[in-house]
Short mmCIF file of C-alpha atoms and ligand atoms in Angstrom, two decimals:
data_model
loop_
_atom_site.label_atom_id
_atom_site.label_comp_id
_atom_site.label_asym_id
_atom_site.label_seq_id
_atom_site.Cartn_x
_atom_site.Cartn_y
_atom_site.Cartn_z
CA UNK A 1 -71.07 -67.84 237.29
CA UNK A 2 -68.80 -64.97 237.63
CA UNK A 3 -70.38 -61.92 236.12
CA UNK A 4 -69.54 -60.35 233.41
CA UNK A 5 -67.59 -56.37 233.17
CA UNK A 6 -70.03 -54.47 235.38
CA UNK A 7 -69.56 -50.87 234.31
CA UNK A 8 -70.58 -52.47 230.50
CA UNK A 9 -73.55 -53.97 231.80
CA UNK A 10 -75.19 -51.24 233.32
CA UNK A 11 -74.58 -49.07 230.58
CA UNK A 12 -77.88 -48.08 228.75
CA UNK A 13 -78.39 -49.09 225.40
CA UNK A 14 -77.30 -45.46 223.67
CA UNK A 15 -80.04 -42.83 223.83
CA UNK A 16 -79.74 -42.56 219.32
CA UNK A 17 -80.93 -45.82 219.27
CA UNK A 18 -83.75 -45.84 221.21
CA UNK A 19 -85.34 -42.86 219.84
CA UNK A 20 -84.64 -44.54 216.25
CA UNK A 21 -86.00 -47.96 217.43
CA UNK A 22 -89.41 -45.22 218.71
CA UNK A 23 -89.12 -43.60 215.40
CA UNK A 24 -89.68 -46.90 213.67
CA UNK A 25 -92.59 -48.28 215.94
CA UNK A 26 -94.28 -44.88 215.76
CA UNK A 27 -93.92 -44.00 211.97
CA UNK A 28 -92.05 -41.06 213.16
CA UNK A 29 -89.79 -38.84 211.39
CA UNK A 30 -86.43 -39.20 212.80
CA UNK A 31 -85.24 -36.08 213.65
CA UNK A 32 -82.93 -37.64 216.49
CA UNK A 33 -80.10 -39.75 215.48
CA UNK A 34 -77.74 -37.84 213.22
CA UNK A 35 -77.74 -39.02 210.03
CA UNK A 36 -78.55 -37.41 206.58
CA UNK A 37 -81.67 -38.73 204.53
CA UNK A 38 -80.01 -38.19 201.54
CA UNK A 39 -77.18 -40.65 199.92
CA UNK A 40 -73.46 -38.87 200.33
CA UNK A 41 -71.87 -37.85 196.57
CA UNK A 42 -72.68 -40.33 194.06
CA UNK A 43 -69.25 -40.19 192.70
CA UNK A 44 -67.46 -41.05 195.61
CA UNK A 45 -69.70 -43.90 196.20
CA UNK A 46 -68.86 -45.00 192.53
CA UNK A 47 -65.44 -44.84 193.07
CA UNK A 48 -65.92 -46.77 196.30
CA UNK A 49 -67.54 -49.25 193.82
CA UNK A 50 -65.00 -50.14 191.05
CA UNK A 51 -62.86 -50.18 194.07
CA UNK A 52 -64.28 -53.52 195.05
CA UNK A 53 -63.32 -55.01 191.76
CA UNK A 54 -59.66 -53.99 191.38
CA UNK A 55 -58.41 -56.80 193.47
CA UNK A 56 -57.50 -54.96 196.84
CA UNK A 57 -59.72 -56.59 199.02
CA UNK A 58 -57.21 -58.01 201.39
CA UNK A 59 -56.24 -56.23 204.30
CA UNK A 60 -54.90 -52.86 204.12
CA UNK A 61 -52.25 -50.99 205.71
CA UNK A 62 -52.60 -50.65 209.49
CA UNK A 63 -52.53 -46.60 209.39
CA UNK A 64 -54.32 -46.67 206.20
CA UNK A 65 -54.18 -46.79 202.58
CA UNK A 66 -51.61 -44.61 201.74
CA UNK A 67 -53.45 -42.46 199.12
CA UNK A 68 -55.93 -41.74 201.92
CA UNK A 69 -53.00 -40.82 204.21
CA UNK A 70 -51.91 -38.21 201.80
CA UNK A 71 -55.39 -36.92 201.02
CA UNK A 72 -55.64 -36.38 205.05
CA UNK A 73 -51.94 -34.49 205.02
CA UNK A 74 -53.41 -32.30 202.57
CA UNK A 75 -56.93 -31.25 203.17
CA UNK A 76 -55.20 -30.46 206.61
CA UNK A 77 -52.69 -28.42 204.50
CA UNK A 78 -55.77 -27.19 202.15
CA UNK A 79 -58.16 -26.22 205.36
CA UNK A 80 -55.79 -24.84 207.82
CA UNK A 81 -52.36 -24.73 206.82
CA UNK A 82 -50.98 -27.58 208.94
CA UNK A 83 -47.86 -29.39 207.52
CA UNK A 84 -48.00 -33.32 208.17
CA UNK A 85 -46.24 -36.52 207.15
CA UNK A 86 -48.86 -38.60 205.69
CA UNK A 87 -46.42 -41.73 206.09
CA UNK A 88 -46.53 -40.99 209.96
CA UNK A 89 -48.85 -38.64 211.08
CA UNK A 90 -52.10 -39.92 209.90
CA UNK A 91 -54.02 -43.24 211.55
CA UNK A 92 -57.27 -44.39 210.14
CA UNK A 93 -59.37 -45.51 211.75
CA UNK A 94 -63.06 -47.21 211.79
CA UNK A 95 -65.13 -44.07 212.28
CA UNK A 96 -64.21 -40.99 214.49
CA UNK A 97 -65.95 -43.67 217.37
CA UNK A 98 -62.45 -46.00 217.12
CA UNK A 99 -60.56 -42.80 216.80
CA UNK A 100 -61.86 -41.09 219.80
CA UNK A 101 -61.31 -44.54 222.23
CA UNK A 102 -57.94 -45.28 220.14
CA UNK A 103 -56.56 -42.06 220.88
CA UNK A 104 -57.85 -41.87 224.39
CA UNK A 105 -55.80 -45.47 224.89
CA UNK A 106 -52.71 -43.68 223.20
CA UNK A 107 -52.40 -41.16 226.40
CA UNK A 108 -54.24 -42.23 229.59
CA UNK A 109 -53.22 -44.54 232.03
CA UNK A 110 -55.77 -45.90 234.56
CA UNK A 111 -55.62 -43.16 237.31
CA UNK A 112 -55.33 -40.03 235.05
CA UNK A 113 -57.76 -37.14 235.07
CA UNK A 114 -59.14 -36.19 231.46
CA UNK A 115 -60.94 -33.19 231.38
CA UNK A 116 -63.82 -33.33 229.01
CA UNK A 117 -66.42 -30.74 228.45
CA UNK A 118 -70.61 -30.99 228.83
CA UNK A 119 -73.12 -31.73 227.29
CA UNK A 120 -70.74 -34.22 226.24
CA UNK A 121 -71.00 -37.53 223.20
CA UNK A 122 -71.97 -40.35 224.52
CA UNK A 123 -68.79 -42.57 224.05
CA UNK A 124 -66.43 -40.30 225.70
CA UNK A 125 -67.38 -41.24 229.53
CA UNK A 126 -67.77 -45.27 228.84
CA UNK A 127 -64.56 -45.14 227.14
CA UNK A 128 -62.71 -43.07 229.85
CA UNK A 129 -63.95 -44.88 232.14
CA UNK A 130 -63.59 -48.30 230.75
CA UNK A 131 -59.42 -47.04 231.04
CA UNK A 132 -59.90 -46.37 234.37
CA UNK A 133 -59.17 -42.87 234.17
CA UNK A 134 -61.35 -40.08 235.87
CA UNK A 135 -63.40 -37.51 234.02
CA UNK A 136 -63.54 -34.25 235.39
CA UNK A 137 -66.61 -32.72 233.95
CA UNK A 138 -66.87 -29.13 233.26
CA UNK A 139 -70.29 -27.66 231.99
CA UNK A 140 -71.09 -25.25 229.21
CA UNK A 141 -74.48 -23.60 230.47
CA UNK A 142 -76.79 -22.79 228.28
CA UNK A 143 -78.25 -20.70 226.53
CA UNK A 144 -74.55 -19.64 225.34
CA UNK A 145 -72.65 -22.29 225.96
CA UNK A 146 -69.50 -19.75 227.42
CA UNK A 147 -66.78 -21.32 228.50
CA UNK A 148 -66.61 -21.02 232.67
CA UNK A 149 -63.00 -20.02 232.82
CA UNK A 150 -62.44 -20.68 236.63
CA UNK A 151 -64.25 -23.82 236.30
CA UNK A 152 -62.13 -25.19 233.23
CA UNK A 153 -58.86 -23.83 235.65
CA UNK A 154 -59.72 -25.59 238.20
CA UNK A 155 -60.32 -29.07 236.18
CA UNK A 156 -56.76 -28.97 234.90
CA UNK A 157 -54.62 -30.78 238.26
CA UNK A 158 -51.00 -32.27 238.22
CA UNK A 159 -52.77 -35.54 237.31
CA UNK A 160 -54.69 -34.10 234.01
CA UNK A 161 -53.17 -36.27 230.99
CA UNK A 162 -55.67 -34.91 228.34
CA UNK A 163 -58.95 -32.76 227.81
CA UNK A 164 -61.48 -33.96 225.28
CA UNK A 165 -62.54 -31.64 223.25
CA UNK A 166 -65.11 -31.18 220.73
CA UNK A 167 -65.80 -28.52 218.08
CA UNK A 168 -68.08 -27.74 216.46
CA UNK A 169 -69.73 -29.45 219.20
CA UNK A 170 -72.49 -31.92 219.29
CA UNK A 171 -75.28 -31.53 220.73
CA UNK A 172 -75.01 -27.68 221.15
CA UNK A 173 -73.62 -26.50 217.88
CA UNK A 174 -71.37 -24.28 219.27
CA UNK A 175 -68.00 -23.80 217.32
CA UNK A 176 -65.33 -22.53 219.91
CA UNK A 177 -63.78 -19.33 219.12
CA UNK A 178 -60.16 -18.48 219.41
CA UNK A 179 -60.10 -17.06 222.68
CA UNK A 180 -61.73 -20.10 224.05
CA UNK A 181 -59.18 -22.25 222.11
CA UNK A 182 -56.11 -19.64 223.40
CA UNK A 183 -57.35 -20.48 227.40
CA UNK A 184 -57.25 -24.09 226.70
CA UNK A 185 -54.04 -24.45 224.77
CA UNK A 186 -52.70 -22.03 227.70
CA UNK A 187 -53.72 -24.92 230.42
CA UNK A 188 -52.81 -27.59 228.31
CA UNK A 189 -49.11 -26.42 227.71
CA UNK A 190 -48.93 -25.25 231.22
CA UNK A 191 -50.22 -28.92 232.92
CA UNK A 192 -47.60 -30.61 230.06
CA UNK A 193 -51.31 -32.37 228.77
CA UNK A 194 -52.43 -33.62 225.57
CA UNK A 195 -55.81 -32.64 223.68
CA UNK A 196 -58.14 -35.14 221.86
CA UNK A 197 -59.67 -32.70 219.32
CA UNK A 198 -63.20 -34.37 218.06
CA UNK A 199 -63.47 -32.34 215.12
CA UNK A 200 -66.15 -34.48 213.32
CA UNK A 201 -68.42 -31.58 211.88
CA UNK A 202 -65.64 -29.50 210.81
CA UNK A 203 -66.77 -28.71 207.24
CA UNK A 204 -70.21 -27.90 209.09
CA UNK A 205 -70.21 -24.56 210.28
CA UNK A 206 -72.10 -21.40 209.23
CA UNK A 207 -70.91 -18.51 210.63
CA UNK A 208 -67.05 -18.76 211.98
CA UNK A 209 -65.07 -20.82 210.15
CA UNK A 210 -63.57 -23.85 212.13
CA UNK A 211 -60.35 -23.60 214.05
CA UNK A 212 -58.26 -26.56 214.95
CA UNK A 213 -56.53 -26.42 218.40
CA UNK A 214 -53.63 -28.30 216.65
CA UNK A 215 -52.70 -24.70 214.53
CA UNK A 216 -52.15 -22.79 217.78
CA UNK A 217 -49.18 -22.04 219.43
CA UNK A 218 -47.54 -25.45 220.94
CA UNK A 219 -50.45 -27.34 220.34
CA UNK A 220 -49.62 -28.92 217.13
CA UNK A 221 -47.02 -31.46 219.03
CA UNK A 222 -49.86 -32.48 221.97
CA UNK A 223 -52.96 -32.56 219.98
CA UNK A 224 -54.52 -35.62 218.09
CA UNK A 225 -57.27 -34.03 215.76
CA UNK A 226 -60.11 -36.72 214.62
CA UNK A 227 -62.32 -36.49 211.46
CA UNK A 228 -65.05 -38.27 210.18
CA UNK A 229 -65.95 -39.25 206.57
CA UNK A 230 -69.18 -39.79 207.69
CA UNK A 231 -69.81 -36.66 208.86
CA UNK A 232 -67.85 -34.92 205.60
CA UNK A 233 -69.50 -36.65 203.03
CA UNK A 234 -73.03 -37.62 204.67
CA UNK A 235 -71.79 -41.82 204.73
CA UNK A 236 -72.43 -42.26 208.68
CA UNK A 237 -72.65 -45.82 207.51
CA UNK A 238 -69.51 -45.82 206.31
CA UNK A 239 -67.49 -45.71 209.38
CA UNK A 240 -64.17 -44.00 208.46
CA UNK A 241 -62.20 -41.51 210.73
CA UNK A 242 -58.96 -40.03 210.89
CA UNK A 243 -56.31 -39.15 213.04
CA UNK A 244 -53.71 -36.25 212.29
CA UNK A 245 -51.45 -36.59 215.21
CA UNK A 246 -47.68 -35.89 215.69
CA UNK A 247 -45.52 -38.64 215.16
CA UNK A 248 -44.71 -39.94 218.43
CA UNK A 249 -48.29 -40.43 218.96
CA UNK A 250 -49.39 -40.96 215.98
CA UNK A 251 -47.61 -44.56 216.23
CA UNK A 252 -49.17 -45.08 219.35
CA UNK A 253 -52.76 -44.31 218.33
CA UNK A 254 -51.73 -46.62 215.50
CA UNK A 255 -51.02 -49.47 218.40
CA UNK A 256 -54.11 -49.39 219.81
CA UNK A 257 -56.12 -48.97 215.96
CA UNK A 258 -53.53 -52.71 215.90
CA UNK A 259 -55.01 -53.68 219.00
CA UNK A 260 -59.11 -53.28 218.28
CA UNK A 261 -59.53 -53.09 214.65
CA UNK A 262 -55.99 -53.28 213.04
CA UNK A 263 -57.27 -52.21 209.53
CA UNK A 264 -59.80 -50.26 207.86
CA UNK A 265 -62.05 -51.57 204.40
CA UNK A 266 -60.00 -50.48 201.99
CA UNK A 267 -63.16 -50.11 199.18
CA UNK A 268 -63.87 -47.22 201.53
CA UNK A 269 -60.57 -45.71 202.26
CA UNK A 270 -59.97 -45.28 198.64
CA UNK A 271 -63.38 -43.51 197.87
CA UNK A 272 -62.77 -41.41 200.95
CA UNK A 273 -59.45 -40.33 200.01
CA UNK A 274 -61.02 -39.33 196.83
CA UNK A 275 -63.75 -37.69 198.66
CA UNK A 276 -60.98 -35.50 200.96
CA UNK A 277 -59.59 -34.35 197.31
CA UNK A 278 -63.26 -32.68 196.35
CA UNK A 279 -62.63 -28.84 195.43
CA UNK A 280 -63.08 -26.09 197.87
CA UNK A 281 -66.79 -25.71 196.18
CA UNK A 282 -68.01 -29.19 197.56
CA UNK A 283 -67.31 -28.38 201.38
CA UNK A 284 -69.00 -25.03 200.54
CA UNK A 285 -71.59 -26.67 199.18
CA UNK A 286 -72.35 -28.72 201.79
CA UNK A 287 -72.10 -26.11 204.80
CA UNK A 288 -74.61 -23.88 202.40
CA UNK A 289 -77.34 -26.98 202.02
CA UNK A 290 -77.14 -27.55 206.09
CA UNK A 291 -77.42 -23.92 206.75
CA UNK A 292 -80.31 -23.47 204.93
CA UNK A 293 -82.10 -26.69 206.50
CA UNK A 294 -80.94 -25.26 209.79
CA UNK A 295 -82.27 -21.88 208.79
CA UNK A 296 -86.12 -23.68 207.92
CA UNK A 297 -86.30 -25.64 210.89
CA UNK A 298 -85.33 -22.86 213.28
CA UNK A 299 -87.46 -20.57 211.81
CA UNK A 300 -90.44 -22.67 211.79
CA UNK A 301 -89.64 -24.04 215.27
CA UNK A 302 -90.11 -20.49 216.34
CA UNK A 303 -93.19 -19.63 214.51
CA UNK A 304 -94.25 -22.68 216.97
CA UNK A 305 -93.02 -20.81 219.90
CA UNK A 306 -89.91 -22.85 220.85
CA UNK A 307 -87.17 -20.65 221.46
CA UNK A 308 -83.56 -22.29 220.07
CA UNK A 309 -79.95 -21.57 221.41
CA UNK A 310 -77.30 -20.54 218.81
CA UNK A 311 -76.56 -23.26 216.25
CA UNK A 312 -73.52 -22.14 214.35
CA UNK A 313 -71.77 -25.63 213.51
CA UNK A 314 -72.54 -29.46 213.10
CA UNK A 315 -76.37 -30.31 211.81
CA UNK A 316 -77.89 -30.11 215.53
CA UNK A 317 -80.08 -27.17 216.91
CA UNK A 318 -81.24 -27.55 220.42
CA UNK A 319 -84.57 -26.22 221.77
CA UNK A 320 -85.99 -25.33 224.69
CA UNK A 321 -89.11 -27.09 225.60
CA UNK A 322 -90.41 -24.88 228.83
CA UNK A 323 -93.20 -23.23 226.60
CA UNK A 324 -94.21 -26.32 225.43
CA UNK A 325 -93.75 -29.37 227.79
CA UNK A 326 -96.46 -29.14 230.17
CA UNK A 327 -94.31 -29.95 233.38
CA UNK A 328 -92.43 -32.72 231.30
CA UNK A 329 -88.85 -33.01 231.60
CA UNK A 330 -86.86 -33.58 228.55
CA UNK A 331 -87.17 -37.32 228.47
CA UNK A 332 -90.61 -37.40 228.67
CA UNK A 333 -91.85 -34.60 226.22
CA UNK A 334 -89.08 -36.33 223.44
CA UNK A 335 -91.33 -39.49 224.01
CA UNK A 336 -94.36 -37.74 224.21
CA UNK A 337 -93.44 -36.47 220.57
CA UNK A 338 -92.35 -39.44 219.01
CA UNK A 339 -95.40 -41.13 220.19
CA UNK A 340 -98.23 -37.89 219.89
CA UNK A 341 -96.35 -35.68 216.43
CA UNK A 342 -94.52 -38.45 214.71
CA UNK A 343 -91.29 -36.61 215.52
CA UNK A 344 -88.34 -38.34 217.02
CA UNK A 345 -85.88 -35.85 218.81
CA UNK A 346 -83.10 -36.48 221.39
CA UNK A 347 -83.20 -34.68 225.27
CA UNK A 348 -80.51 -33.05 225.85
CA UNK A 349 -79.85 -34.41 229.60
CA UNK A 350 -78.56 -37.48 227.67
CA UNK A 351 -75.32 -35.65 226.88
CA UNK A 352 -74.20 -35.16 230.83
CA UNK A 353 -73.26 -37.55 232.97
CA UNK A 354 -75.43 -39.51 234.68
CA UNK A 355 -73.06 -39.29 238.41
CA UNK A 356 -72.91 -35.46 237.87
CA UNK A 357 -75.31 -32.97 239.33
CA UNK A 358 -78.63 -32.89 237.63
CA UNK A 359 -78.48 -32.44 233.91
CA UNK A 360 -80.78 -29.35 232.14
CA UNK A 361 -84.13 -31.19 231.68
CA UNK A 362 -85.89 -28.28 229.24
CA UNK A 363 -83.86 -28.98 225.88
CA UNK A 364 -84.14 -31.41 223.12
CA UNK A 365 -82.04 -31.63 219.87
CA UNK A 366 -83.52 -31.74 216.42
CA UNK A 367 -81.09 -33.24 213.56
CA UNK A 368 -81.49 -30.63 210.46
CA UNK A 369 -79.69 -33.04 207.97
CA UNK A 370 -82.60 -33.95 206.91
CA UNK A 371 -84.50 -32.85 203.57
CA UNK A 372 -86.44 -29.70 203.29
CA UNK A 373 -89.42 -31.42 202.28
CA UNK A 374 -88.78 -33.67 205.61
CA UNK A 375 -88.49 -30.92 207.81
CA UNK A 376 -91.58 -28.70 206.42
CA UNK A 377 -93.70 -32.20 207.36
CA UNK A 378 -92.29 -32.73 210.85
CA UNK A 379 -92.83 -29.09 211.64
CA UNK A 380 -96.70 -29.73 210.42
CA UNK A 381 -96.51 -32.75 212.40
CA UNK A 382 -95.35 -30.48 215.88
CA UNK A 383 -97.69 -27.89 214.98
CA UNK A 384 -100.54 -30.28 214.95
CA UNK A 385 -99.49 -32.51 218.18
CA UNK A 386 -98.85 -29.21 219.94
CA UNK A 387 -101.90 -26.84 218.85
N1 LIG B 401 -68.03 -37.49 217.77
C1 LIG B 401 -69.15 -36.78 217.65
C2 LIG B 401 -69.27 -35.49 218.36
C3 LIG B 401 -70.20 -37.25 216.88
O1 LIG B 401 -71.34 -36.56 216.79
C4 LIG B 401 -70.05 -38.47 216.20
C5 LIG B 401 -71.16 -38.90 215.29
N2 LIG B 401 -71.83 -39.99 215.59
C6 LIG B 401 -68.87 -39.19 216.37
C7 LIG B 401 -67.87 -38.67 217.16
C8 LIG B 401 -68.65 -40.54 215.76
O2 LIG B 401 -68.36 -40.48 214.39
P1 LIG B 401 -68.27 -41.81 213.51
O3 LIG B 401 -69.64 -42.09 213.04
O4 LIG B 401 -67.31 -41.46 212.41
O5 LIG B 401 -67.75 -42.90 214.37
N1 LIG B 402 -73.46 -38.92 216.31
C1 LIG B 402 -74.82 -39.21 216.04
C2 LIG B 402 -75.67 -38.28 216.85
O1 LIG B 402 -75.21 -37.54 217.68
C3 LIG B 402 -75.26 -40.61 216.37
C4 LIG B 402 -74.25 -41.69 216.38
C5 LIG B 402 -74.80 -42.94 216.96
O2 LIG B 402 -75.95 -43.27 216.76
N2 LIG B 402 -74.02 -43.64 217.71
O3 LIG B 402 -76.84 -38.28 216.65
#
């Protein structure tokens, strides 16, 4: 028999759901795959509910209901003063996951270089790949997660067609600043590229606010900017995304949305456009609850002598396991933890690619969305495995 897509094949099952399938078979507490422990607003979901019954269960639009269209034109309006045509700017999509490969299809053609950023999501290679264009990696190094400047330079080529970029970015919870964002908007204008702005966590920062790359200079017309109602209203099960994208683009996103999914369940889309229309205080609200998880597990991860890099956005906080790990790299102490504390986490070498040069082995991320209560017990948990 001929064999089936080889690339597919030999791609590992994703590292979030092994260390959820551990977390079940050890009784852990999952600490690694990022999803919130807590239902998203009840009054969204009960809107999503009556939506069922109103008889619009059939198909909907292929960029979208339209009142979720509109609610995306203005929370971009609302957030950061961006003007768009909900009729053809926005795309939705199923999840920021179809958005990301959707808009990646939009631009590349097999042969083009996309620059794209470690420690890196895990779709963004497969997908590039699966295109047949060619990454070219550059790496944030920890413990600050700077931006190499001569590096990133020297990615950008006559064949770059886009850079992937993600803030605030998962797994390092860095937001980029607007210097950072200045340099890259300067190479993207200059190498006539587009940028594939993974913006998932933007209502989840705690110190800078977030900055789309779309609101500077030139950028609005080359940037496709991708949010997540999973991620905004803690429904990761809900798979809904969006794309704000210029128009020209926008209909070409909206090809290859055609192409995988074609449309969106409309239940959802109207409970997420009602979502998007929450006042300014919910979006507070819910950067003030993460903070202060963030703030409990950081704290008590140092009182157990793990030191942790700046987490200023998303609901990840990476640590660094060197005190700790006994020799272990970061694969092997996550395990060790899942199986020995009853804490599932996720090592950070998963986010680099596996062809590059070797990946940081002393890190591990620890999902905060998680409630207080849950986080005071897994600390107990580490603190006993590790005393
Ligand atoms: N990008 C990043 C950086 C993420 O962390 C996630 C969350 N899983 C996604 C994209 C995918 O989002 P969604 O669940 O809406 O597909
Ligand atoms: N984005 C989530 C994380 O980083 C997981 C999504 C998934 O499981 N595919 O943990």
């Amino acid at each position: 028999m001929k064999t089936p897509n080889q690339y597919l094949a030999s791609l590992p099952t994703t590292i979030f759901t092994i260390m959820s399938q551990l977390a079940v078979k050890h009784g852990a507490i999952n600490l690694g795959q990022g999803f919130p422990d807590t239902e998203g607003p009840q009054d969204i979901i009960q809107v999503a509910e009556e939506a069922l019954r109103d008889g619009r269960n059939q198909y909907a639009p292929l960029t979208g209901l339209p009142e979720l269209r509109e609610a995306v034109a203005a929370s971009n309006r609302r957030f950061y003063g961006l003007e768009v045509d909900p009729a053809t700017e926005v795309v939705v999509t199923s999840g920021a996951t179809e958005a990301l490969a959707a808009c990646l299809m939009a631009v590349v053609e097999p042969g083009d270089e996309v620059v794209v950023i470690e420690p890196l999501y895990d779709t963004y290679l497969p997908a590039l790949k699966l295109l047949g264009a060619v990454p070219r990696c550059v790496r944030l190094a920890p413990p600050h997660w700077s931006v190499p400047e001569a590096e990133l330079r020297a990615a950008f080529g006559p064949k770059t067609k886009a850079i992937m970029l993600n803030s605030p970015m998962n797994p390092s919870g860095k937001v980029f600043v607007r210097e950072e964002l200045e340099l890259i908007a300067e190479l993207v204008r200059e190498h006539d590229a587009y940028a594939i702005c993974d913006e998932v966590y933007e209502h989840l920062t705690f110190h800078v606010k977030h900055l789309p790359l779309m609101t500077l200079p030139g950028m609005r017309e080359r940037c496709m900017r991708i949010g997540s109602a999973g991620k905004s209203f803690s429904l990761t099960g809900w798979k809904v995304g969006y794309v704000t994208a210029p128009a020209a683009l926008a209909s070409v996103v909206a090809k290859a949305h055609q192409v995988m999914v074609f449309a969106t369940a409309p239940n959802l889309q109207r409970a997420v456009a009602y979502g998007l229309n929450k006042d300014d205080s919910y979006y507070q609200g819910l950067s003030t609850q993460m903070k202060t998880q963030r703030d409990l597990l950081r704290d008590g991860l140092h009182r157990l002598g793990f030191e942790t890099l700046p987490a200023d956005g998303s609901y990840f906080i990476v640590a660094d396991i060197s005190r700790h790990a006994a020799g272990r790299n970061d694969v092997e102490f996550a395990r060790w933890l899942v199986e020995h504390a009853g804490v599932a986490t996720i090592p950070v070498s998963a986010f680099y690619d596996p062809q590059g040069d070797a990946a940081p082995q002393n890190l591990i991320r620890f999902a905060f969305c998680k409630k207080p209560e849950i986080l005071q017990e897994a600390l107990k948990r580490l603190e006993k495995a590790l005393s």
